[in-house]
Amino acid sequence: MPKLAKGRDAYLTREEIARETLHQFEVSPRPFSMRGLAWALGVSAPTIYHYFPTEAQVIRAAVRLVFAEAVNDYKARVGDPVTAPLDGEDLLVQSAVSFRRAALRHFRIVRHLAVSPEASSNLSGMMAI
């Protein structure tokens, strides 16, 4: 069984790492670093590499959270796109607005949004629309 890091009361998860990465982009005045991320999580940098083999994959996980936020905002605005009373143009506009809102909330990670997110059913469905 893995050992808990000193000062932690729960085991580290991929979700926690991704959320803290996004948080680091939002609040840290310094450029993102794995050491800074590890310090914020209360673990050593090598520990993070047990969950994500590269820094790029850590950032991709945080970017995925921004995409998920945009998809959730879109669903809240439009509802079910199949039964929505909106036409195709309105659906596209609403998806663009949802994405823009998420990008503005997380503007410091925007330059990393060009990284292709890993496929998911939500993202595939939104892209299909």
JSON list of C-alpha atoms in Angstrom, two decimals:
[
{"chain": "A", "resi": 1, "resn": "MET", "atom": "CA", "xyz": [0.00, 0.00, 0.00]},
{"chain": "A", "resi": 2, "resn": "PRO", "atom": "CA", "xyz": [1.35, 3.47, -0.86]},
{"chain": "A", "resi": 3, "resn": "LYS", "atom": "CA", "xyz": [2.51, 5.70, 1.95]},
{"chain": "A", "resi": 4, "resn": "LEU", "atom": "CA", "xyz": [0.76, 9.00, 2.66]},
{"chain": "A", "resi": 5, "resn": "ALA", "atom": "CA", "xyz": [2.92, 12.06, 2.24]},
{"chain": "A", "resi": 6, "resn": "LYS", "atom": "CA", "xyz": [3.71, 13.98, 5.40]},
{"chain": "A", "resi": 7, "resn": "GLY", "atom": "CA", "xyz": [0.92, 16.42, 6.22]},
{"chain": "A", "resi": 8, "resn": "ARG", "atom": "CA", "xyz": [-1.63, 14.74, 3.94]},
{"chain": "A", "resi": 9, "resn": "ASP", "atom": "CA", "xyz": [-4.72, 12.95, 5.17]},
{"chain": "A", "resi": 10, "resn": "ALA", "atom": "CA", "xyz": [-5.76, 11.46, 1.82]},
{"chain": "A", "resi": 11, "resn": "TYR", "atom": "CA", "xyz": [-4.04, 9.77, -1.09]},
{"chain": "A", "resi": 12, "resn": "LEU", "atom": "CA", "xyz": [-3.26, 11.85, -4.14]},
{"chain": "A", "resi": 13, "resn": "THR", "atom": "CA", "xyz": [-5.54, 11.41, -7.18]},
{"chain": "A", "resi": 14, "resn": "ARG", "atom": "CA", "xyz": [-5.25, 12.35, -10.85]},
{"chain": "A", "resi": 15, "resn": "GLU", "atom": "CA", "xyz": [-8.26, 14.64, -10.42]},
{"chain": "A", "resi": 16, "resn": "GLU", "atom": "CA", "xyz": [-6.62, 16.46, -7.51]},
{"chain": "A", "resi": 17, "resn": "ILE", "atom": "CA", "xyz": [-3.45, 16.95, -9.54]},
{"chain": "A", "resi": 18, "resn": "ALA", "atom": "CA", "xyz": [-5.40, 18.32, -12.52]},
{"chain": "A", "resi": 19, "resn": "ARG", "atom": "CA", "xyz": [-7.44, 20.71, -10.35]},
{"chain": "A", "resi": 20, "resn": "GLU", "atom": "CA", "xyz": [-4.34, 21.98, -8.57]},
{"chain": "A", "resi": 21, "resn": "THR", "atom": "CA", "xyz": [-2.58, 22.44, -11.92]},
{"chain": "A", "resi": 22, "resn": "LEU", "atom": "CA", "xyz": [-5.46, 24.60, -13.14]},
{"chain": "A", "resi": 23, "resn": "HIS", "atom": "CA", "xyz": [-5.36, 26.49, -9.84]},
{"chain": "A", "resi": 24, "resn": "GLN", "atom": "CA", "xyz": [-1.60, 27.07, -10.20]},
{"chain": "A", "resi": 25, "resn": "PHE", "atom": "CA", "xyz": [-2.14, 28.58, -13.64]},
{"chain": "A", "resi": 26, "resn": "GLU", "atom": "CA", "xyz": [-4.80, 30.88, -12.21]},
{"chain": "A", "resi": 27, "resn": "VAL", "atom": "CA", "xyz": [-3.04, 32.19, -9.10]},
{"chain": "A", "resi": 28, "resn": "SER", "atom": "CA", "xyz": [0.71, 31.72, -9.41]},
{"chain": "A", "resi": 29, "resn": "PRO", "atom": "CA", "xyz": [2.66, 34.74, -10.65]},
{"chain": "A", "resi": 30, "resn": "ARG", "atom": "CA", "xyz": [5.47, 32.38, -11.72]},
{"chain": "A", "resi": 31, "resn": "PRO", "atom": "CA", "xyz": [5.48, 30.09, -14.75]},
{"chain": "A", "resi": 32, "resn": "PHE", "atom": "CA", "xyz": [4.03, 26.64, -14.13]},
{"chain": "A", "resi": 33, "resn": "SER", "atom": "CA", "xyz": [6.49, 24.07, -12.79]},
{"chain": "A", "resi": 34, "resn": "MET", "atom": "CA", "xyz": [6.18, 20.51, -11.57]},
{"chain": "A", "resi": 35, "resn": "ARG", "atom": "CA", "xyz": [8.12, 21.45, -8.43]},
{"chain": "A", "resi": 36, "resn": "GLY", "atom": "CA", "xyz": [5.67, 24.24, -7.64]},
{"chain": "A", "resi": 37, "resn": "LEU", "atom": "CA", "xyz": [2.76, 21.90, -8.26]},
{"chain": "A", "resi": 38, "resn": "ALA", "atom": "CA", "xyz": [4.28, 19.23, -6.03]},
{"chain": "A", "resi": 39, "resn": "TRP", "atom": "CA", "xyz": [4.89, 21.78, -3.27]},
{"chain": "A", "resi": 40, "resn": "ALA", "atom": "CA", "xyz": [1.26, 22.96, -3.45]},
{"chain": "A", "resi": 41, "resn": "LEU", "atom": "CA", "xyz": [0.05, 19.36, -3.22]},
{"chain": "A", "resi": 42, "resn": "GLY", "atom": "CA", "xyz": [2.39, 18.52, -0.35]},
{"chain": "A", "resi": 43, "resn": "VAL", "atom": "CA", "xyz": [4.23, 15.78, -2.23]},
{"chain": "A", "resi": 44, "resn": "SER", "atom": "CA", "xyz": [7.53, 15.39, -4.04]},
{"chain": "A", "resi": 45, "resn": "ALA", "atom": "CA", "xyz": [7.76, 16.04, -7.78]},
{"chain": "A", "resi": 46, "resn": "PRO", "atom": "CA", "xyz": [8.54, 12.38, -8.59]},
{"chain": "A", "resi": 47, "resn": "THR", "atom": "CA", "xyz": [5.25, 11.42, -6.93]},
{"chain": "A", "resi": 48, "resn": "ILE", "atom": "CA", "xyz": [3.32, 13.31, -9.61]},
{"chain": "A", "resi": 49, "resn": "TYR", "atom": "CA", "xyz": [5.16, 11.38, -12.31]},
{"chain": "A", "resi": 50, "resn": "HIS", "atom": "CA", "xyz": [3.60, 8.19, -10.92]},
{"chain": "A", "resi": 51, "resn": "TYR", "atom": "CA", "xyz": [0.24, 9.59, -12.04]},
{"chain": "A", "resi": 52, "resn": "PHE", "atom": "CA", "xyz": [1.28, 11.47, -15.20]},
{"chain": "A", "resi": 53, "resn": "PRO", "atom": "CA", "xyz": [4.45, 10.48, -17.09]},
{"chain": "A", "resi": 54, "resn": "THR", "atom": "CA", "xyz": [5.08, 13.98, -18.47]},
{"chain": "A", "resi": 55, "resn": "GLU", "atom": "CA", "xyz": [4.41, 17.63, -17.62]},
{"chain": "A", "resi": 56, "resn": "ALA", "atom": "CA", "xyz": [2.47, 17.91, -20.89]},
{"chain": "A", "resi": 57, "resn": "GLN", "atom": "CA", "xyz": [0.05, 15.25, -19.69]},
{"chain": "A", "resi": 58, "resn": "VAL", "atom": "CA", "xyz": [-0.48, 17.10, -16.41]},
{"chain": "A", "resi": 59, "resn": "ILE", "atom": "CA", "xyz": [-1.30, 20.28, -18.32]},
{"chain": "A", "resi": 60, "resn": "ARG", "atom": "CA", "xyz": [-3.55, 18.32, -20.69]},
{"chain": "A", "resi": 61, "resn": "ALA", "atom": "CA", "xyz": [-5.50, 17.03, -17.68]},
{"chain": "A", "resi": 62, "resn": "ALA", "atom": "CA", "xyz": [-6.04, 20.63, -16.52]},
{"chain": "A", "resi": 63, "resn": "VAL", "atom": "CA", "xyz": [-7.05, 21.69, -20.02]},
{"chain": "A", "resi": 64, "resn": "ARG", "atom": "CA", "xyz": [-9.54, 18.81, -20.04]},
{"chain": "A", "resi": 65, "resn": "LEU", "atom": "CA", "xyz": [-11.17, 20.38, -16.99]},
{"chain": "A", "resi": 66, "resn": "VAL", "atom": "CA", "xyz": [-11.63, 23.64, -18.92]},
{"chain": "A", "resi": 67, "resn": "PHE", "atom": "CA", "xyz": [-13.19, 21.76, -21.84]},
{"chain": "A", "resi": 68, "resn": "ALA", "atom": "CA", "xyz": [-15.48, 19.87, -19.45]},
{"chain": "A", "resi": 69, "resn": "GLU", "atom": "CA", "xyz": [-16.53, 23.16, -17.89]},
{"chain": "A", "resi": 70, "resn": "ALA", "atom": "CA", "xyz": [-17.40, 24.52, -21.35]},
{"chain": "A", "resi": 71, "resn": "VAL", "atom": "CA", "xyz": [-19.40, 21.40, -22.19]},
{"chain": "A", "resi": 72, "resn": "ASN", "atom": "CA", "xyz": [-21.30, 21.58, -18.91]},
{"chain": "A", "resi": 73, "resn": "ASP", "atom": "CA", "xyz": [-22.05, 25.26, -19.46]},
{"chain": "A", "resi": 74, "resn": "TYR", "atom": "CA", "xyz": [-23.27, 24.44, -22.98]},
{"chain": "A", "resi": 75, "resn": "LYS", "atom": "CA", "xyz": [-25.55, 21.68, -21.71]},
{"chain": "A", "resi": 76, "resn": "ALA", "atom": "CA", "xyz": [-26.96, 24.01, -19.06]},
{"chain": "A", "resi": 77, "resn": "ARG", "atom": "CA", "xyz": [-27.69, 26.68, -21.67]},
{"chain": "A", "resi": 78, "resn": "VAL", "atom": "CA", "xyz": [-29.09, 24.48, -24.43]},
{"chain": "A", "resi": 79, "resn": "GLY", "atom": "CA", "xyz": [-30.32, 21.34, -22.73]},
{"chain": "A", "resi": 80, "resn": "ASP", "atom": "CA", "xyz": [-30.55, 18.29, -24.96]},
{"chain": "A", "resi": 81, "resn": "PRO", "atom": "CA", "xyz": [-29.27, 19.42, -28.39]},
{"chain": "A", "resi": 82, "resn": "VAL", "atom": "CA", "xyz": [-31.42, 16.78, -30.12]},
{"chain": "A", "resi": 83, "resn": "THR", "atom": "CA", "xyz": [-34.68, 18.11, -28.72]},
{"chain": "A", "resi": 84, "resn": "ALA", "atom": "CA", "xyz": [-33.58, 21.74, -28.30]},
{"chain": "A", "resi": 85, "resn": "PRO", "atom": "CA", "xyz": [-35.74, 24.27, -30.13]},
{"chain": "A", "resi": 86, "resn": "LEU", "atom": "CA", "xyz": [-32.61, 26.02, -31.42]},
{"chain": "A", "resi": 87, "resn": "ASP", "atom": "CA", "xyz": [-31.50, 25.78, -35.04]},
{"chain": "A", "resi": 88, "resn": "GLY", "atom": "CA", "xyz": [-27.98, 24.75, -36.06]},
{"chain": "A", "resi": 89, "resn": "GLU", "atom": "CA", "xyz": [-26.62, 28.29, -36.12]},
{"chain": "A", "resi": 90, "resn": "ASP", "atom": "CA", "xyz": [-27.90, 29.00, -32.61]},
{"chain": "A", "resi": 91, "resn": "LEU", "atom": "CA", "xyz": [-26.40, 25.74, -31.34]},
{"chain": "A", "resi": 92, "resn": "LEU", "atom": "CA", "xyz": [-23.00, 26.71, -32.75]},
{"chain": "A", "resi": 93, "resn": "VAL", "atom": "CA", "xyz": [-23.23, 30.20, -31.27]},
{"chain": "A", "resi": 94, "resn": "GLN", "atom": "CA", "xyz": [-24.14, 28.77, -27.86]},
{"chain": "A", "resi": 95, "resn": "SER", "atom": "CA", "xyz": [-21.21, 26.34, -28.00]},
{"chain": "A", "resi": 96, "resn": "ALA", "atom": "CA", "xyz": [-18.85, 29.20, -28.90]},
{"chain": "A", "resi": 97, "resn": "VAL", "atom": "CA", "xyz": [-20.21, 31.32, -26.04]},
{"chain": "A", "resi": 98, "resn": "SER", "atom": "CA", "xyz": [-19.78, 28.45, -23.58]},
{"chain": "A", "resi": 99, "resn": "PHE", "atom": "CA", "xyz": [-16.22, 27.85, -24.72]},
{"chain": "A", "resi": 100, "resn": "ARG", "atom": "CA", "xyz": [-15.38, 31.56, -24.58]},
{"chain": "A", "resi": 101, "resn": "ARG", "atom": "CA", "xyz": [-16.75, 31.83, -21.03]},
{"chain": "A", "resi": 102, "resn": "ALA", "atom": "CA", "xyz": [-14.62, 28.90, -19.87]},
{"chain": "A", "resi": 103, "resn": "ALA", "atom": "CA", "xyz": [-11.56, 30.34, -21.64]},
{"chain": "A", "resi": 104, "resn": "LEU", "atom": "CA", "xyz": [-12.08, 33.74, -20.02]},
{"chain": "A", "resi": 105, "resn": "ARG", "atom": "CA", "xyz": [-12.43, 32.19, -16.56]},
{"chain": "A", "resi": 106, "resn": "HIS", "atom": "CA", "xyz": [-9.15, 30.35, -17.09]},
{"chain": "A", "resi": 107, "resn": "PHE", "atom": "CA", "xyz": [-7.31, 32.85, -19.29]},
{"chain": "A", "resi": 108, "resn": "ARG", "atom": "CA", "xyz": [-3.82, 31.94, -18.09]},
{"chain": "A", "resi": 109, "resn": "ILE", "atom": "CA", "xyz": [-4.06, 28.41, -19.42]},
{"chain": "A", "resi": 110, "resn": "VAL", "atom": "CA", "xyz": [-5.62, 29.52, -22.73]},
{"chain": "A", "resi": 111, "resn": "ARG", "atom": "CA", "xyz": [-2.39, 29.14, -24.66]},
{"chain": "A", "resi": 112, "resn": "HIS", "atom": "CA", "xyz": [-2.43, 25.46, -23.76]},
{"chain": "A", "resi": 113, "resn": "LEU", "atom": "CA", "xyz": [-5.98, 24.98, -25.06]},
{"chain": "A", "resi": 114, "resn": "ALA", "atom": "CA", "xyz": [-4.55, 24.36, -28.51]},
{"chain": "A", "resi": 115, "resn": "VAL", "atom": "CA", "xyz": [-3.35, 21.02, -27.17]},
{"chain": "A", "resi": 116, "resn": "SER", "atom": "CA", "xyz": [-5.77, 18.44, -28.44]},
{"chain": "A", "resi": 117, "resn": "PRO", "atom": "CA", "xyz": [-7.77, 17.03, -25.55]},
{"chain": "A", "resi": 118, "resn": "GLU", "atom": "CA", "xyz": [-8.14, 13.31, -25.25]},
{"chain": "A", "resi": 119, "resn": "ALA", "atom": "CA", "xyz": [-11.40, 12.10, -26.75]},
{"chain": "A", "resi": 120, "resn": "SER", "atom": "CA", "xyz": [-14.40, 11.75, -24.48]},
{"chain": "A", "resi": 121, "resn": "SER", "atom": "CA", "xyz": [-18.06, 11.12, -25.19]},
{"chain": "A", "resi": 122, "resn": "ASN", "atom": "CA", "xyz": [-19.01, 14.67, -24.10]},
{"chain": "A", "resi": 123, "resn": "LEU", "atom": "CA", "xyz": [-16.39, 16.31, -26.28]},
{"chain": "A", "resi": 124, "resn": "SER", "atom": "CA", "xyz": [-17.19, 14.04, -29.23]},
{"chain": "A", "resi": 125, "resn": "GLY", "atom": "CA", "xyz": [-20.89, 14.85, -28.92]},
{"chain": "A", "resi": 126, "resn": "MET", "atom": "CA", "xyz": [-20.23, 18.58, -28.79]},
{"chain": "A", "resi": 127, "resn": "MET", "atom": "CA", "xyz": [-17.92, 18.41, -31.80]},
{"chain": "A", "resi": 128, "resn": "ALA", "atom": "CA", "xyz": [-20.51, 16.38, -33.72]},
{"chain": "A", "resi": 129, "resn": "ILE", "atom": "CA", "xyz": [-23.07, 19.12, -33.24]}
]
